[in-house]
CSV table of N, CA and C in Angstrom, one decimal:
chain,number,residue,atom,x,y,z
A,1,UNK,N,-5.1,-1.8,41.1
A,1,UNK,CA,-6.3,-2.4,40.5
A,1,UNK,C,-6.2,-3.9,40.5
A,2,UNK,N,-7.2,-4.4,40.5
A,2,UNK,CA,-7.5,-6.1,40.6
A,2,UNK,C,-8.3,-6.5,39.5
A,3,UNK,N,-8.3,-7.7,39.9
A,3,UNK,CA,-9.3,-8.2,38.3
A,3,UNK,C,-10.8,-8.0,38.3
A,4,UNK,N,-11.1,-8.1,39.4
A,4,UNK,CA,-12.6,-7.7,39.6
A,4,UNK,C,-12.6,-6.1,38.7
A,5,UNK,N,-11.7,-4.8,39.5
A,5,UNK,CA,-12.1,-3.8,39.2
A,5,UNK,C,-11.6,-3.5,37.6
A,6,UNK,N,-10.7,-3.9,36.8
A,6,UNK,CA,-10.0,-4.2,35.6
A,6,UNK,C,-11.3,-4.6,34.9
A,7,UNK,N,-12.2,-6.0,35.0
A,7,UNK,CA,-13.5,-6.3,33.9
A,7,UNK,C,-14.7,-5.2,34.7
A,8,UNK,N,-14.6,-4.6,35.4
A,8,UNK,CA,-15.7,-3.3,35.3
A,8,UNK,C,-15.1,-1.9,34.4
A,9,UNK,N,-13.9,-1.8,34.2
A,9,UNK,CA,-13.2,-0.7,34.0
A,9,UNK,C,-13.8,-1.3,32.7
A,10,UNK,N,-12.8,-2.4,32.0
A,10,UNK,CA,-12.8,-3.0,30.6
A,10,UNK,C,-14.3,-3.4,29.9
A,11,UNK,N,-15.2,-4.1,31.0
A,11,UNK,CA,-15.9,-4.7,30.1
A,11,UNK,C,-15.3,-5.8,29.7
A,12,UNK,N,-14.3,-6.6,30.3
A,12,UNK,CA,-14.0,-7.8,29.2
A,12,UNK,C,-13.5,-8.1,30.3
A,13,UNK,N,-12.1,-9.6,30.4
A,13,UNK,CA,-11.2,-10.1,31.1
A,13,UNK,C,-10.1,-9.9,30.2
A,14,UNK,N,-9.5,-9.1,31.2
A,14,UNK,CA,-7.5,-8.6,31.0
A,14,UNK,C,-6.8,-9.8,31.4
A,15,UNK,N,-5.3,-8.7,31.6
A,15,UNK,CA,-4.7,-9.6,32.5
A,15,UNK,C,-4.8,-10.4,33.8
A,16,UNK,N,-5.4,-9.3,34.4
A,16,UNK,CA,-5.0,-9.5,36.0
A,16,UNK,C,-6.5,-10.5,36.2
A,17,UNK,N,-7.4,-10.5,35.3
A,17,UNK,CA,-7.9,-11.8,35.1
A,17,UNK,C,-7.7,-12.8,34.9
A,18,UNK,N,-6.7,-13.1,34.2
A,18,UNK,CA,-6.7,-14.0,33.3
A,18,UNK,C,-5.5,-14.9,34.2
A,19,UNK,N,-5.0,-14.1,35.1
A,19,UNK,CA,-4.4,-14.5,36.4
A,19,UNK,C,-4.9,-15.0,37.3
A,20,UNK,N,-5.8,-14.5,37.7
A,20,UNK,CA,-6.5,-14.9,38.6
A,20,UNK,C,-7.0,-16.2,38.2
A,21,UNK,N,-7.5,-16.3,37.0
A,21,UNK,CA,-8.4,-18.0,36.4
A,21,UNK,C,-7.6,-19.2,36.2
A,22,UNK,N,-6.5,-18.7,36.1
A,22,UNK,CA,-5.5,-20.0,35.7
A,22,UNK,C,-5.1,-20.3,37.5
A,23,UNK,N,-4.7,-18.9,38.2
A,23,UNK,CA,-4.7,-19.5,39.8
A,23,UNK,C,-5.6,-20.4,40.2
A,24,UNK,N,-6.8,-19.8,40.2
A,24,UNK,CA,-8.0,-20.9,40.5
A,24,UNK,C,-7.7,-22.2,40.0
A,25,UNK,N,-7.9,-22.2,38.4
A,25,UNK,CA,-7.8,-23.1,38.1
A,25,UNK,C,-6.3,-23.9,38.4
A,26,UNK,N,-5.8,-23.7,38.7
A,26,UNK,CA,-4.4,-24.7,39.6
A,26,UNK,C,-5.1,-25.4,40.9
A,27,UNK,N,-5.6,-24.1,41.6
A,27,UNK,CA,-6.3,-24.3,42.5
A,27,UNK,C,-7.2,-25.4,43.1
A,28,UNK,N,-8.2,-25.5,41.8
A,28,UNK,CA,-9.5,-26.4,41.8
A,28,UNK,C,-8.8,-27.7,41.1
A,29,UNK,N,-8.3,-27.6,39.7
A,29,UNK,CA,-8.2,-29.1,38.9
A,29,UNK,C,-8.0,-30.2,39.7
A,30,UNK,N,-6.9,-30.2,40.6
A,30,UNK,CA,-6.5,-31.6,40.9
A,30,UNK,C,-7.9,-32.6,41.9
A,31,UNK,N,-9.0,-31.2,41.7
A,31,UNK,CA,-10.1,-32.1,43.1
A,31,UNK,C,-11.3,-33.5,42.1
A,32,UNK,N,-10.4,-33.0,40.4
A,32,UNK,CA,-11.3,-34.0,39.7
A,32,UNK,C,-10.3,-34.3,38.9
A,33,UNK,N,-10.5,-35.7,38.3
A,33,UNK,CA,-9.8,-36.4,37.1
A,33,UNK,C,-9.4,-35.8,36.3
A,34,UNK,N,-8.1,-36.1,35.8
A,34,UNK,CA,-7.0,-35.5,34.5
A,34,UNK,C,-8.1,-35.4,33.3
A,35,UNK,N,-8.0,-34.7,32.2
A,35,UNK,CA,-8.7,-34.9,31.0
A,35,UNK,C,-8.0,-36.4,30.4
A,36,UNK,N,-8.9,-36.5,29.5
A,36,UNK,CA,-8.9,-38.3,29.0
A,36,UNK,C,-7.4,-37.7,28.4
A,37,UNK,N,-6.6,-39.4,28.3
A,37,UNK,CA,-5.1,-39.7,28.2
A,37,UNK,C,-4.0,-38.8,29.0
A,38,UNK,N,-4.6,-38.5,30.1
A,38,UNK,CA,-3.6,-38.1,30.9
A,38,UNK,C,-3.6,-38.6,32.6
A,39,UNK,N,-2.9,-38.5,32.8
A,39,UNK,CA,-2.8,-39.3,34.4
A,39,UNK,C,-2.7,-38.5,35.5
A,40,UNK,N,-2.3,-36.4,35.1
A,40,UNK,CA,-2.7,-35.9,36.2
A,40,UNK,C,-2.8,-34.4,35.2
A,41,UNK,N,-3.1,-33.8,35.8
A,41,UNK,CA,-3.8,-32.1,35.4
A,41,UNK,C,-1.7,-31.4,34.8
A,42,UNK,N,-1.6,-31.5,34.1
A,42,UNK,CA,-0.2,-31.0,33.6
A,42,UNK,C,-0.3,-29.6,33.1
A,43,UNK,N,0.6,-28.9,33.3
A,43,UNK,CA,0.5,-27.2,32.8
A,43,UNK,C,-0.5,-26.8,31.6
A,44,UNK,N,-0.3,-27.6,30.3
A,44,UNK,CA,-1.0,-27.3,29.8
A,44,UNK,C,-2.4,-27.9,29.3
A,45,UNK,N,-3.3,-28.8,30.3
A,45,UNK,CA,-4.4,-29.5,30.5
A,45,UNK,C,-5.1,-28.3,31.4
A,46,UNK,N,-4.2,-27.6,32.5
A,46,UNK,CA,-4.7,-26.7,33.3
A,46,UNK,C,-5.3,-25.6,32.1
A,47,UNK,N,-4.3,-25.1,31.2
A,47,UNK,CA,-4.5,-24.4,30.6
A,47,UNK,C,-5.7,-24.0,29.7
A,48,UNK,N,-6.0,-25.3,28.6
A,48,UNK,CA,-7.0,-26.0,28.3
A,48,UNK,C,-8.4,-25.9,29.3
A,49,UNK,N,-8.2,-25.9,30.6
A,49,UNK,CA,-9.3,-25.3,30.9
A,49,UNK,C,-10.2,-24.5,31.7
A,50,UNK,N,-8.8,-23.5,31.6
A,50,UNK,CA,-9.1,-22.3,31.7
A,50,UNK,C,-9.8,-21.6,30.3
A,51,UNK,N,-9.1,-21.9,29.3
A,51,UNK,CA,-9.4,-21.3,28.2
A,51,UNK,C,-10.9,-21.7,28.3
A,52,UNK,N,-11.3,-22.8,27.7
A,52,UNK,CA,-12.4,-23.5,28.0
A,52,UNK,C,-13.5,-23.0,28.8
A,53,UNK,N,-13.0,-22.5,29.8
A,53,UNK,CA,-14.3,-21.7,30.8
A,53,UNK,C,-14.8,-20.0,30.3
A,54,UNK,N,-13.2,-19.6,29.8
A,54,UNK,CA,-14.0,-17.9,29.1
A,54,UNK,C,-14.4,-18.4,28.0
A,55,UNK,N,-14.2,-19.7,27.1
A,55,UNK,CA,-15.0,-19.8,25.5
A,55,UNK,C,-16.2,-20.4,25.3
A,56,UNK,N,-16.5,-20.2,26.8
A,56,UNK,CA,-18.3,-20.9,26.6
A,56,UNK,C,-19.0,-19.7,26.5
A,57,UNK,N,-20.4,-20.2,26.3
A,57,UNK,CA,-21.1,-19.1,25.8
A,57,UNK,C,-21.9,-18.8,27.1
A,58,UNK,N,-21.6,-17.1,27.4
A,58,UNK,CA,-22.2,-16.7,28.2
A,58,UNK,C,-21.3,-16.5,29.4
A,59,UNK,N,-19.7,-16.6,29.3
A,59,UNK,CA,-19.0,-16.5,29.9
A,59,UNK,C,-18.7,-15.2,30.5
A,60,UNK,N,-18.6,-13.7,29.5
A,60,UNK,CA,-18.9,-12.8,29.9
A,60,UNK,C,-19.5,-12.1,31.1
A,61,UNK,N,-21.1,-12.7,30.5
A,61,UNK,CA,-21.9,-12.2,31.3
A,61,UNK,C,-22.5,-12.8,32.9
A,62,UNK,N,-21.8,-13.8,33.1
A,62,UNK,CA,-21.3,-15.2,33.6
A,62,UNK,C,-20.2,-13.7,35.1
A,63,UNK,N,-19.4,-13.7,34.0
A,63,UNK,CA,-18.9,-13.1,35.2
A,63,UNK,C,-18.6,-11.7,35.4
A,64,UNK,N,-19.3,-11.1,34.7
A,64,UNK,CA,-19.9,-9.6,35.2
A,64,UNK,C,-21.5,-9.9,36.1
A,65,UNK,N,-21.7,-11.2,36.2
A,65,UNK,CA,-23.0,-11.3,37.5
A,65,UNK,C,-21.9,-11.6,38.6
A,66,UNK,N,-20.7,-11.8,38.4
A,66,UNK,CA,-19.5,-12.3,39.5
A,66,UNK,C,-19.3,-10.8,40.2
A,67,UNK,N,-19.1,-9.7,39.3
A,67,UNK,CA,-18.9,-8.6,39.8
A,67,UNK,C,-20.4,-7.9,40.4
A,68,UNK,N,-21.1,-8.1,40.2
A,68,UNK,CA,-22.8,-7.7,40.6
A,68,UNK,C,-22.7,-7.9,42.0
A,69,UNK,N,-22.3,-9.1,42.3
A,69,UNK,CA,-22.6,-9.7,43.4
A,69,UNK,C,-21.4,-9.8,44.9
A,70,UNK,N,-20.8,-9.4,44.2
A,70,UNK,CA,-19.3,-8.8,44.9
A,70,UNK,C,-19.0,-7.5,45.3
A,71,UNK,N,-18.4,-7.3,46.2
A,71,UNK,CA,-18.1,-5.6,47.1
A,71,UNK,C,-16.4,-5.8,46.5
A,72,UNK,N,-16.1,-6.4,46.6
A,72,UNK,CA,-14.1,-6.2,46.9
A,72,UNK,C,-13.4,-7.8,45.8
A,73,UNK,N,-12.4,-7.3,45.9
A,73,UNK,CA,-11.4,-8.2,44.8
A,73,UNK,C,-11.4,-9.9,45.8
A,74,UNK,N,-11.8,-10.2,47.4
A,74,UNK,CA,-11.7,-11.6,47.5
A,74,UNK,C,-13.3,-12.0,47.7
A,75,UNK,N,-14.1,-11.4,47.4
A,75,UNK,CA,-15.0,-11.6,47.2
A,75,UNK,C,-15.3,-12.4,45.8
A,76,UNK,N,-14.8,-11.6,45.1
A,76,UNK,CA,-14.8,-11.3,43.6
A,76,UNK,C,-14.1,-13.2,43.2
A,77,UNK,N,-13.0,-12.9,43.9
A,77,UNK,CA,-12.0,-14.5,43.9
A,77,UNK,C,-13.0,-15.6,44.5
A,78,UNK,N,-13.7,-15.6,45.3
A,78,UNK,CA,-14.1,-16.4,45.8
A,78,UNK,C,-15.1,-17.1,45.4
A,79,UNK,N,-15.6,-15.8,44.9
A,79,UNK,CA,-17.2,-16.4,43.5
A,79,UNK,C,-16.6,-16.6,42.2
A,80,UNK,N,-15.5,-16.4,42.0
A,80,UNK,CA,-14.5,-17.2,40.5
A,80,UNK,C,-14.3,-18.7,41.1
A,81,UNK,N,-13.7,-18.9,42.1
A,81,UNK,CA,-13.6,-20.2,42.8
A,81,UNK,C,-14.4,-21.2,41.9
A,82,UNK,N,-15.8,-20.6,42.8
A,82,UNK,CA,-17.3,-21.4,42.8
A,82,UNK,C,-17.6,-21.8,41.5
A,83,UNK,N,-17.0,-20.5,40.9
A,83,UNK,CA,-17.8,-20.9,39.2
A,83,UNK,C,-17.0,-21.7,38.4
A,84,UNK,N,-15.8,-21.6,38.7
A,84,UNK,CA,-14.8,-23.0,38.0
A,84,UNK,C,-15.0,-23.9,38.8
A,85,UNK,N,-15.5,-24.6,40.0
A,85,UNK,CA,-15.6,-25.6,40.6
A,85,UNK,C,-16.9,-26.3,40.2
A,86,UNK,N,-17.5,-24.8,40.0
A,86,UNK,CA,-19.1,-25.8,39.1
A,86,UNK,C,-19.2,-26.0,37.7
A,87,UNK,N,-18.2,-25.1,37.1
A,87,UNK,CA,-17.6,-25.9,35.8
A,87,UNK,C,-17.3,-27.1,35.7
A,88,UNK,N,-16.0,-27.6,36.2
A,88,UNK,CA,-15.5,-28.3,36.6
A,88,UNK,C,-16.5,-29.9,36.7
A,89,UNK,N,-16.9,-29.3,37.8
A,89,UNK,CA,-18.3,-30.7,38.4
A,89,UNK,C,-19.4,-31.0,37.2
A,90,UNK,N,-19.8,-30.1,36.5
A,90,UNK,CA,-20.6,-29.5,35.9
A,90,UNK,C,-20.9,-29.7,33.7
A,91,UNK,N,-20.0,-29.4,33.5
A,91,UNK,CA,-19.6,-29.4,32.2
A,91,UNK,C,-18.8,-28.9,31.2
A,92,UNK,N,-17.4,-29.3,32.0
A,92,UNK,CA,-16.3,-28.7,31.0
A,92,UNK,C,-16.2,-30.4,30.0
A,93,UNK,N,-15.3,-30.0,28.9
A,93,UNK,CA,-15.6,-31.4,28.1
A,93,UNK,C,-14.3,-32.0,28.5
A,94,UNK,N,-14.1,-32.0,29.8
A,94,UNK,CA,-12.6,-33.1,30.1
A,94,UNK,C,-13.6,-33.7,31.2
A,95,UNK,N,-14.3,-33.0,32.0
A,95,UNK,CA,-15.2,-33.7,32.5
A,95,UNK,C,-16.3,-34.4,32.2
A,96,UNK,N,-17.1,-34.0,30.9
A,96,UNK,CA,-18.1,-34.7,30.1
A,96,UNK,C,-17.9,-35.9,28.9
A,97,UNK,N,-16.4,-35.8,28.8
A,97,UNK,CA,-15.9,-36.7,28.0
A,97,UNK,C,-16.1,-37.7,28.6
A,98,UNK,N,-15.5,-38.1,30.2
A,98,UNK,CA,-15.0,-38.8,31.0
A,98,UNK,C,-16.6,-40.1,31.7
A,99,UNK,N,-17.6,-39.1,31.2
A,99,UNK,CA,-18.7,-39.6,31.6
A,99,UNK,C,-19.2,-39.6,33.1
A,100,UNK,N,-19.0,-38.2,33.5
A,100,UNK,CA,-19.1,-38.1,34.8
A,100,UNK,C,-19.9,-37.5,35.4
A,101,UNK,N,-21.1,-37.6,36.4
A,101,UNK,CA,-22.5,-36.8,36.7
A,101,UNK,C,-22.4,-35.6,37.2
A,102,UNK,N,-23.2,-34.6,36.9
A,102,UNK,CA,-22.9,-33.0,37.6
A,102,UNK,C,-23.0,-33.4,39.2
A,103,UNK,N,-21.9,-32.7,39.3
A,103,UNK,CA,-21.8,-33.1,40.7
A,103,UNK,C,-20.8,-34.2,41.6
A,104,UNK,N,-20.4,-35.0,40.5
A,104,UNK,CA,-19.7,-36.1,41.2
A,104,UNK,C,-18.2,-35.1,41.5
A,105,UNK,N,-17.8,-35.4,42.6
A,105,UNK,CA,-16.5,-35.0,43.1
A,105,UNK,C,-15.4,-36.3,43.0
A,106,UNK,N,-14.4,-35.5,42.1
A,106,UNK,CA,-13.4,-36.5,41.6
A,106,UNK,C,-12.4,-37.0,43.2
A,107,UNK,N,-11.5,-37.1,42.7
A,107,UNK,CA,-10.4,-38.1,44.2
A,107,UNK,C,-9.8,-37.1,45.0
């Protein structure tokens, strides 16, 4: 089982989600600015915004349209990618603190 088929089983994000998001998010952080007082994405800044992305509202449902729209588990990965990168770009508050426009791609 994978994380895709785990939040269809559950209804929620388990483990093997919760794996997958912090991967991504390793993945994606470094392509924008550290959160304010920091100088690069550190274990637990990553952390911070992972959390951050399942405690927004509508996060759920957010990504049970991830599973809608997906056949298989790298599919599934691939459209998590997108949605933390448009977080990311978009309106997490390490990026909105920073004053930075949806969309701007960091260094």
């Amino acid at each position: 089982m994978g994380p895709r088929e785990e939040l269809v089983k559950q209804g929620r994000p388990g483990p093997l989600l919760a794996d997958l998001l912090y991967k991504t998010v390793n993945a994606v952080a470094y392509h924008y600015p550290p959160p304010p007082g920091s100088t690069k994405w550190d274990k637990s800044a990553r952390q911070d915004l992972a959390h951050e992305f399942l405690a927004r509202k509508g996060s759920i449902k957010r990504l049970i349209k991830l599973v809608t729209r997906t056949v298989d588990e790298r599919g599934f990965a691939a459209q998590l990618e997108k949605a933390v990168r448009n977080f990311c770009g978009q309106g997490s508050s390490h990026r909105s603190r920073q004053g930075h426009r949806p969309g701007d791609a960091g260094p």
